[in-house]
Coordinates of C-alpha atoms in Angstrom, one line a residue:
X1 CA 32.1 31.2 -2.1
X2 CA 32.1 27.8 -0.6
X3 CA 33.4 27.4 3.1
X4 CA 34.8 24.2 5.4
X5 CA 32.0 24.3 8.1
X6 CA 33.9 22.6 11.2
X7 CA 30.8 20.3 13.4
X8 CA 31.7 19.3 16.9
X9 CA 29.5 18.0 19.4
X10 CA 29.1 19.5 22.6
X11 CA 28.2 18.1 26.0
X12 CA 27.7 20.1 28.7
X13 CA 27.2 18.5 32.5
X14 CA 23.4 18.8 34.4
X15 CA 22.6 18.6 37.8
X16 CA 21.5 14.7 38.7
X17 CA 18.0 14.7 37.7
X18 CA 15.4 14.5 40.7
X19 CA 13.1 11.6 39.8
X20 CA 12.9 9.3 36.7
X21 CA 11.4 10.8 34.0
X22 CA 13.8 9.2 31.2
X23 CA 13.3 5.8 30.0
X24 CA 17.0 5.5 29.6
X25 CA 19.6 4.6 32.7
X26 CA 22.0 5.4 30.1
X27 CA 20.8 8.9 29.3
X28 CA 20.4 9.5 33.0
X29 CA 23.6 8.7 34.6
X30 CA 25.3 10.4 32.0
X31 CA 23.4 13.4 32.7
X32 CA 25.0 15.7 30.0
X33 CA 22.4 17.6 27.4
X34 CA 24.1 17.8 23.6
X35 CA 24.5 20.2 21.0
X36 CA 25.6 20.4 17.9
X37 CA 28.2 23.2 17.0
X38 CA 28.9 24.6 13.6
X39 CA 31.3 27.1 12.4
X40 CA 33.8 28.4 10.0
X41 CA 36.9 25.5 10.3
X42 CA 39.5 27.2 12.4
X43 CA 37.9 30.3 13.5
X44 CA 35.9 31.4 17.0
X45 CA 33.1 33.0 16.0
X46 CA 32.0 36.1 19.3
X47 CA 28.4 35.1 19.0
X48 CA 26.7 31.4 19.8
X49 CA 23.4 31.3 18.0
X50 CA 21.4 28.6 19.8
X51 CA 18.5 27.0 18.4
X52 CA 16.2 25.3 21.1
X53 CA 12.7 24.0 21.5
X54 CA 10.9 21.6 24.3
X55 CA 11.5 18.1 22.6
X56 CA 12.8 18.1 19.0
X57 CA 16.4 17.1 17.7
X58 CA 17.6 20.1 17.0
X59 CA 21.6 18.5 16.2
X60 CA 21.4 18.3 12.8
X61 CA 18.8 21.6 12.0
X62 CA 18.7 22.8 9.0
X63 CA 19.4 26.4 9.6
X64 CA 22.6 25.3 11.2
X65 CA 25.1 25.3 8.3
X66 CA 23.6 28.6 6.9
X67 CA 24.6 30.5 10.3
X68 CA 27.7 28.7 10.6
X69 CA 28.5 30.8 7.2
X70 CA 27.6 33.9 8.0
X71 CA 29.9 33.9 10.8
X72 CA 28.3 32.6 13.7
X73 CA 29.0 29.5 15.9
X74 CA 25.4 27.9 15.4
X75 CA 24.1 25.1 18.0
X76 CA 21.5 22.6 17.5
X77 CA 20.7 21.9 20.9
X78 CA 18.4 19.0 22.8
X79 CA 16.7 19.2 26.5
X80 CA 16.8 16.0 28.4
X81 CA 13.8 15.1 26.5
X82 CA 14.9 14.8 23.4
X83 CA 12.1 12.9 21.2
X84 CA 9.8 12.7 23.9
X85 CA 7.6 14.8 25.8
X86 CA 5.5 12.2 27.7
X87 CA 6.8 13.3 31.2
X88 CA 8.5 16.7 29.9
X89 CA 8.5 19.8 32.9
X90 CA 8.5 22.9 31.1
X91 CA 11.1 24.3 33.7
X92 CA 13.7 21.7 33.4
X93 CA 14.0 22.1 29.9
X94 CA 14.8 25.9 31.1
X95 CA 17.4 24.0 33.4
X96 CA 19.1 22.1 30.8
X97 CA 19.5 25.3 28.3
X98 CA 21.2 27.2 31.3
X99 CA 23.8 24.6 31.3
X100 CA 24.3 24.7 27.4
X101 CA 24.5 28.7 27.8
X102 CA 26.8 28.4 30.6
X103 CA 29.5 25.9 28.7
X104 CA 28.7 28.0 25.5
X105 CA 30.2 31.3 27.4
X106 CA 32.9 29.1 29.4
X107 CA 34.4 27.7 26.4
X108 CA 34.6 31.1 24.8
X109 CA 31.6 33.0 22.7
X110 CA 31.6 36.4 24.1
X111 CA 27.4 36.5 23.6
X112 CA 24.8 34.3 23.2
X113 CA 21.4 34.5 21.2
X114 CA 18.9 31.8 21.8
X115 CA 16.5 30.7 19.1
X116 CA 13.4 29.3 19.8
X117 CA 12.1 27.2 17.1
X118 CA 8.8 25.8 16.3
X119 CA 7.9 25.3 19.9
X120 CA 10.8 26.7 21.1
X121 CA 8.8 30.1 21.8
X122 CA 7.7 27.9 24.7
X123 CA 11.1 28.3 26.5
X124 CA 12.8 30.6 25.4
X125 CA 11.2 34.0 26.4
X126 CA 10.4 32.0 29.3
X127 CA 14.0 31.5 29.7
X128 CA 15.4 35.2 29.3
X129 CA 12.1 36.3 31.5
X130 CA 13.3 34.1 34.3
X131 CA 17.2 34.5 34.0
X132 CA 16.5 38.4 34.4
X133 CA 13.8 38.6 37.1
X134 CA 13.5 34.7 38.2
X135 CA 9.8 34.2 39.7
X136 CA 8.8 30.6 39.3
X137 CA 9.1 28.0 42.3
X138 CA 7.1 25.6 41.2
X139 CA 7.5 22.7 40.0
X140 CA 11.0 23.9 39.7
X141 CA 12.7 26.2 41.8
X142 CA 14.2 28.8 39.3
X143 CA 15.1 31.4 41.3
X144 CA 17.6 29.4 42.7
X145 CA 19.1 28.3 39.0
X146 CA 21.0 30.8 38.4
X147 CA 20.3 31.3 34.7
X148 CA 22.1 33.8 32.9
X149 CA 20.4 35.8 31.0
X150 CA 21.9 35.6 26.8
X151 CA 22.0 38.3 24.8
X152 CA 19.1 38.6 22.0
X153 CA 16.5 36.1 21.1
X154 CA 15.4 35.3 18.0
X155 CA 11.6 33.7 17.3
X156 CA 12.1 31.4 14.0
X157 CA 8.9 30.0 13.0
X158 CA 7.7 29.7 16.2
X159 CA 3.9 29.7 18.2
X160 CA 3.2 31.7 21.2
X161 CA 3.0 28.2 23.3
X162 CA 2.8 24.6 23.2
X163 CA -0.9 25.3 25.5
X164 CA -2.2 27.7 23.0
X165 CA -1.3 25.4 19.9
X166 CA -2.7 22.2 21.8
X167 CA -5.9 24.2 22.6
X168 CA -6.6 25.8 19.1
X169 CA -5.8 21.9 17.5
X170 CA -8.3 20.0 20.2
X171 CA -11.2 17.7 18.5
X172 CA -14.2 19.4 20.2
X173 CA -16.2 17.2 18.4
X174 CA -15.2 14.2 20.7
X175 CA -17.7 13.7 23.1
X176 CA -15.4 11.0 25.3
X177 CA -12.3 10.7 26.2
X178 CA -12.3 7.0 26.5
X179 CA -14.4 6.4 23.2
X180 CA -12.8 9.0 20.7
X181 CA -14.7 7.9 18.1
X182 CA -18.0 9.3 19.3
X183 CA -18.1 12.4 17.8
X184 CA -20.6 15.0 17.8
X185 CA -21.6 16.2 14.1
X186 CA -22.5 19.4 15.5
X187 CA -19.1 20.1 16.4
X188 CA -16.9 17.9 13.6
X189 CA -15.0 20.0 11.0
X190 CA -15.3 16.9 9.3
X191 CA -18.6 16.5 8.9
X192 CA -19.8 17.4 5.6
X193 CA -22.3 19.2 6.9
X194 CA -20.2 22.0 8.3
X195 CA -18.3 23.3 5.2
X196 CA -15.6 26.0 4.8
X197 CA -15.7 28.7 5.3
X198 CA -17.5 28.7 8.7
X199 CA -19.8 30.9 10.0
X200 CA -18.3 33.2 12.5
X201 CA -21.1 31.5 14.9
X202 CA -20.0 28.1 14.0
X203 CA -16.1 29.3 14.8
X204 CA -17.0 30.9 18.3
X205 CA -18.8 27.6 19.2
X206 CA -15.7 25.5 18.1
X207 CA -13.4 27.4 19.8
X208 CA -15.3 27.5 22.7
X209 CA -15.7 23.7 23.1
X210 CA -12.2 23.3 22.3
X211 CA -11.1 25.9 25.5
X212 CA -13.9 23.7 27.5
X213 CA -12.0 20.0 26.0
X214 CA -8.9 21.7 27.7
X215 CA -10.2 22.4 30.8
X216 CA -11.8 19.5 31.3
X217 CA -8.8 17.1 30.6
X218 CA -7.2 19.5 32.9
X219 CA -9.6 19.2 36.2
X220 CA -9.6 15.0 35.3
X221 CA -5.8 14.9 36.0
X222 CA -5.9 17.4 39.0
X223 CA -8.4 14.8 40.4
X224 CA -6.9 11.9 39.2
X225 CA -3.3 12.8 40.1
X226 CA -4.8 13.8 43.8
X227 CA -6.3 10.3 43.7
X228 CA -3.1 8.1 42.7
X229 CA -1.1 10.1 45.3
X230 CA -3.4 10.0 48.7
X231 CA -1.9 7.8 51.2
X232 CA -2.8 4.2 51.5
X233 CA -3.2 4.5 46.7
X234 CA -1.5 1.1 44.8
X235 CA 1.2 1.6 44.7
X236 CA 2.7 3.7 46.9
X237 CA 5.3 6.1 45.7
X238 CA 3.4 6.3 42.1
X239 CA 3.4 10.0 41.6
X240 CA 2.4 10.6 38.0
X241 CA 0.4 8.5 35.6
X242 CA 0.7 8.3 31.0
X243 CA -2.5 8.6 29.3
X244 CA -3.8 9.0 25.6
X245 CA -5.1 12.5 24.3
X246 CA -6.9 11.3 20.9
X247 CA -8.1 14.0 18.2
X248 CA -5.6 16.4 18.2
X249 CA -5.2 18.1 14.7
X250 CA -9.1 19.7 14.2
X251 CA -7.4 23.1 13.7
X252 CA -10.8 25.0 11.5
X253 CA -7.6 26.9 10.4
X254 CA -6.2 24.0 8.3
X255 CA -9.6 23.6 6.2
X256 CA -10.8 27.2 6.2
X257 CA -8.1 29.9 4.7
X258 CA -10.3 32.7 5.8
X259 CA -9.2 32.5 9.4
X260 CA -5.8 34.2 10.4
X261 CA -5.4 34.4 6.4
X262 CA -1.8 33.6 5.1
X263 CA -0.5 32.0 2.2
X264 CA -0.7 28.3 3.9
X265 CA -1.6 25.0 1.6
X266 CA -5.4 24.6 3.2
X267 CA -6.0 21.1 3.8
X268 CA -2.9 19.7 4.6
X269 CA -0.7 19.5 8.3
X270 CA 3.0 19.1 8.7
X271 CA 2.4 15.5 9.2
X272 CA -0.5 14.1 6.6
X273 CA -4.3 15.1 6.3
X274 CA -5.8 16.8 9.5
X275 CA -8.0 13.7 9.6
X276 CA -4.7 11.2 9.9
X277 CA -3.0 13.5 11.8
X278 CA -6.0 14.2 14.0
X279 CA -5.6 9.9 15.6
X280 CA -2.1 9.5 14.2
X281 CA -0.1 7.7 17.0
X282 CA 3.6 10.2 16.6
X283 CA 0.8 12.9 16.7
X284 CA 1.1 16.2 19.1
X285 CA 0.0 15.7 22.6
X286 CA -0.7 12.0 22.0
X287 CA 0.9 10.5 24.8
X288 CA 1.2 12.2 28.0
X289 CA 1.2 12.2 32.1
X290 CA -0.7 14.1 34.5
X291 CA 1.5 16.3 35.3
X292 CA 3.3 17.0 31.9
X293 CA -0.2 17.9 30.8
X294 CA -0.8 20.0 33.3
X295 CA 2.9 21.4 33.3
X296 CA 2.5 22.2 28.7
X297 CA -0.3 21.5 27.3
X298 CA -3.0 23.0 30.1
X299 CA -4.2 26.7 29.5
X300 CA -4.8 27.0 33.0
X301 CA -1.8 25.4 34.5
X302 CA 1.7 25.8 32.0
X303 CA 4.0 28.6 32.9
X304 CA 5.4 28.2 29.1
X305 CA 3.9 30.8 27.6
X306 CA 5.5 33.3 25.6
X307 CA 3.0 35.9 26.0
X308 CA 3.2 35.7 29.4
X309 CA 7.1 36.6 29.7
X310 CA 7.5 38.2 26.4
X311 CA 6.1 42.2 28.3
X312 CA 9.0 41.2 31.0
X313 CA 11.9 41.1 28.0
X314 CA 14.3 43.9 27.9
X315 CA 16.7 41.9 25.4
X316 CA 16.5 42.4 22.0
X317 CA 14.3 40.2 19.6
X318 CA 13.3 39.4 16.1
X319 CA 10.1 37.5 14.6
X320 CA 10.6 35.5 11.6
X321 CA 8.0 33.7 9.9
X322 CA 7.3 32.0 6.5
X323 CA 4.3 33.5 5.3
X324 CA 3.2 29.8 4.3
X325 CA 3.6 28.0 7.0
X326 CA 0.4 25.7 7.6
X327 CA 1.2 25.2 11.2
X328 CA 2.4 28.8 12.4
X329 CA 0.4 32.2 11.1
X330 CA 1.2 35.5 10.9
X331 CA -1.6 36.3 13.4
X332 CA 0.7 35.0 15.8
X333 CA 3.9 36.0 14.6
X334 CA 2.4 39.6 14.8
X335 CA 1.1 38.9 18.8
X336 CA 4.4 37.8 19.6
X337 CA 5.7 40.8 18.5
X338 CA 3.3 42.9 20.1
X339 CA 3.8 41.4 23.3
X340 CA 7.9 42.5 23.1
X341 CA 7.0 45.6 24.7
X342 CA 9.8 46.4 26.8
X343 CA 12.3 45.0 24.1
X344 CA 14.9 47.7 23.6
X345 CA 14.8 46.5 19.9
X346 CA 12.2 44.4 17.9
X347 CA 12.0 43.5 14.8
X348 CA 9.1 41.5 12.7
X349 CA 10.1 39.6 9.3
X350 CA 8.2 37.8 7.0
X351 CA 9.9 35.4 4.2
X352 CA 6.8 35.3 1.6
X353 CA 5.7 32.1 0.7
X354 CA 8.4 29.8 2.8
X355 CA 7.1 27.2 4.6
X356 CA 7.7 25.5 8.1
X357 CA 10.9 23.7 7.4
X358 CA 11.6 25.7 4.2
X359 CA 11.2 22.0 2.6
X360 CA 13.0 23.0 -1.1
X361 CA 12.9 26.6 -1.0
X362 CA 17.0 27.4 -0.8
X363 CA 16.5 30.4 -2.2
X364 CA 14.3 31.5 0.7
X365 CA 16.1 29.5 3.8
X366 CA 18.6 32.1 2.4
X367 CA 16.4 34.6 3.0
X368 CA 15.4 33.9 6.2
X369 CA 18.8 33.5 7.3
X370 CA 20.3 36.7 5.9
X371 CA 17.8 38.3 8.3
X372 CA 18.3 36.6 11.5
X373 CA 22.3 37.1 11.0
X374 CA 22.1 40.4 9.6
X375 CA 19.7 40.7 13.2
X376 CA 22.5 39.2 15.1
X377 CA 25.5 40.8 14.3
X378 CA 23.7 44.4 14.4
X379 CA 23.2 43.8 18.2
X380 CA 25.7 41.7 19.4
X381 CA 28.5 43.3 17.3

């Protein structure tokens, strides 16, 4: 039975932003974050379904219409950083979906499930953790935010953290930073030298010198960050600085199918070859500041990390994963879930052989979403 899906957009009012981390004047003196609603044409759905992550424009997602026919008011919604994560603070993305939440239960859902998509497992168990026990201070005081905690969360494709994925993608092979082009055979996945499958030594040495890459880009913009910022630096008042992360794609997992095992295309990225997408400019972690790095994409230094907040979860939450998704693997999928200790309910599906953006598979988006609002209206009524 075909339905009239009725699409408005939604803008909900922020807090002036503290410094300029916008490009935009526009963007920032508005200071309203967007979503995207969907629903049956002439009805109020109870439940908000909202489908976040750190960066992406999520307004016209394709899981949208689906939800919006099974009932639910489904929300594409975009942080202040929409399409770029240069200067992005993990915790005022967490800031900006408590103001969506807030107009989403002000202007009449009676719950309100947040989806974190993709990379949206970055903030959204982060998000519940610290609406219902707020800890973190800094860089952002959240206990003072006020979040309010939603009703259910929902994982949708979606890594543990954007510092995990960064970590397990890092070129270990590049030997500089400002040269990445001097590579170390040793350590090149390339190389036809080392061939798939790899040697569980040759894997442990990888992913060691991929933690070390992390850590080392890490301590360079501590010390360079303490540099630009002592008194007396030009110019004064410069508090953060962009820089270029090259080799960013040399994920073994995406040449050898042995590891994490799943029913992924081996050779291929959601972008291109792991080669292009490896140097490819609109590639992940490309272009970054100090502090953003230090804020996402440092193991040592992010607070956006679901496995860190997931334990503290009392909500309930479902895993969903395509089983042939070349970017997220049922190895995490299954520590996600594992980590949803205290989750009064928990539930793990798998859609077999649907991919990341279930790219011409109907019949399994279908799937997929059948589950999550099957998932949905069970606990939220």
């Amino acid at each position: 039975m075909t339905v009239d899906i009725e699409r408005n957009l939604l803008g909900a009012r922020t807090a002036a932003h503290a410094k300029v981390e916008i490009y935009s004047g526009v963007a920032r003196l508005a200071r309203t974050v967007w979503g995207a609603e969907q629903k049956i044409k002439g009805t109020q759905p109870k439940t908000a379904v909202m489908i976040c992550h750190p960066t992406a424009n999520f307004l016209g997602h394709y899981a949208l219409p689906g939800l919006a026919e099974r009932g639910l008011g489904a929300v594409g919604f975009t942080t202040r950083y929409v399409g770029n994560d240069t200067s992005l603070i993990m915790e005022n993305c967490l800031l900006d979906m408590g103001t969506m939440v807030d107009h989403l239960y002000e202007s009449g859902y009676e719950k309100v499930v947040l989806v974190g998509n993709s990379g949206g497992a970055s903030i959204v168990p982060f998000y519940q953790a610290q609406a219902l026990n707020p800890s973190i201070t800094k860089p952002v005081d959240l206990t003072t935010a006020g979040l309010r905690p939603v009703d259910a969360v929902v994982l949708f494709n979606a890594h543990p953290s954007r510092a995990r994925l960064c970590t397990e993608w890092l070129d270990p092979a590049i030997r500089d930073e400002a040269n990445p082009f001097d590579r170390d055979p040793a350590l090149d996945m390339f190389n036809p030298a080392n061939t798939a499958p790899f040697s569980a030594e040759f894997i442990a040495t990888y992913r060691a010198a991929q933690f070390a890459r992390n850590r080392r880009i890490s301590a360079w913009a501590e010390q360079r960050l303490a540099e630009i910022t002592a008194p007396g630096h030009f110019p004064q008042g410069l508090d953060d600085l962009a820089f270029v992360v090259q080799g960013t794609a040399a994920d073994l997992r995406c040449l050898d199918g042995d590891i994490d095992p799943s029913d992924r295309e081996i050779g291929v990225t959601l972008w291109c070859s792991p080669q292009g997408a490896n140097y490819m400019p609109a590639g992940i972690t490309r272009v970054t500041t100090l502090r953003a790095w230090l804020n996402q994409w440092s193991l040592d230094h992010t607070n956006a990390d679901s496995l860190r907040w997931l334990p503290q979860i009392t909500t309930p939450l479902q895993v969903v994963l395509g089983t042939a998704d070349p970017t997220v693997l049922p190895a995490m999928a299954q520590q996600m879930y594992d980590h949803a200790t205290a989750s009064t309910r928990r539930e793990l599906k798998y859609v077999k052989g649907a991919t990341h953006y279930f790219e011409n598979q109907p019949e399994l988006l279908t799937e997929a979403l059948d589950a999550v609002a099957a998932f949905i209206h069970d606990v939220c009524g």
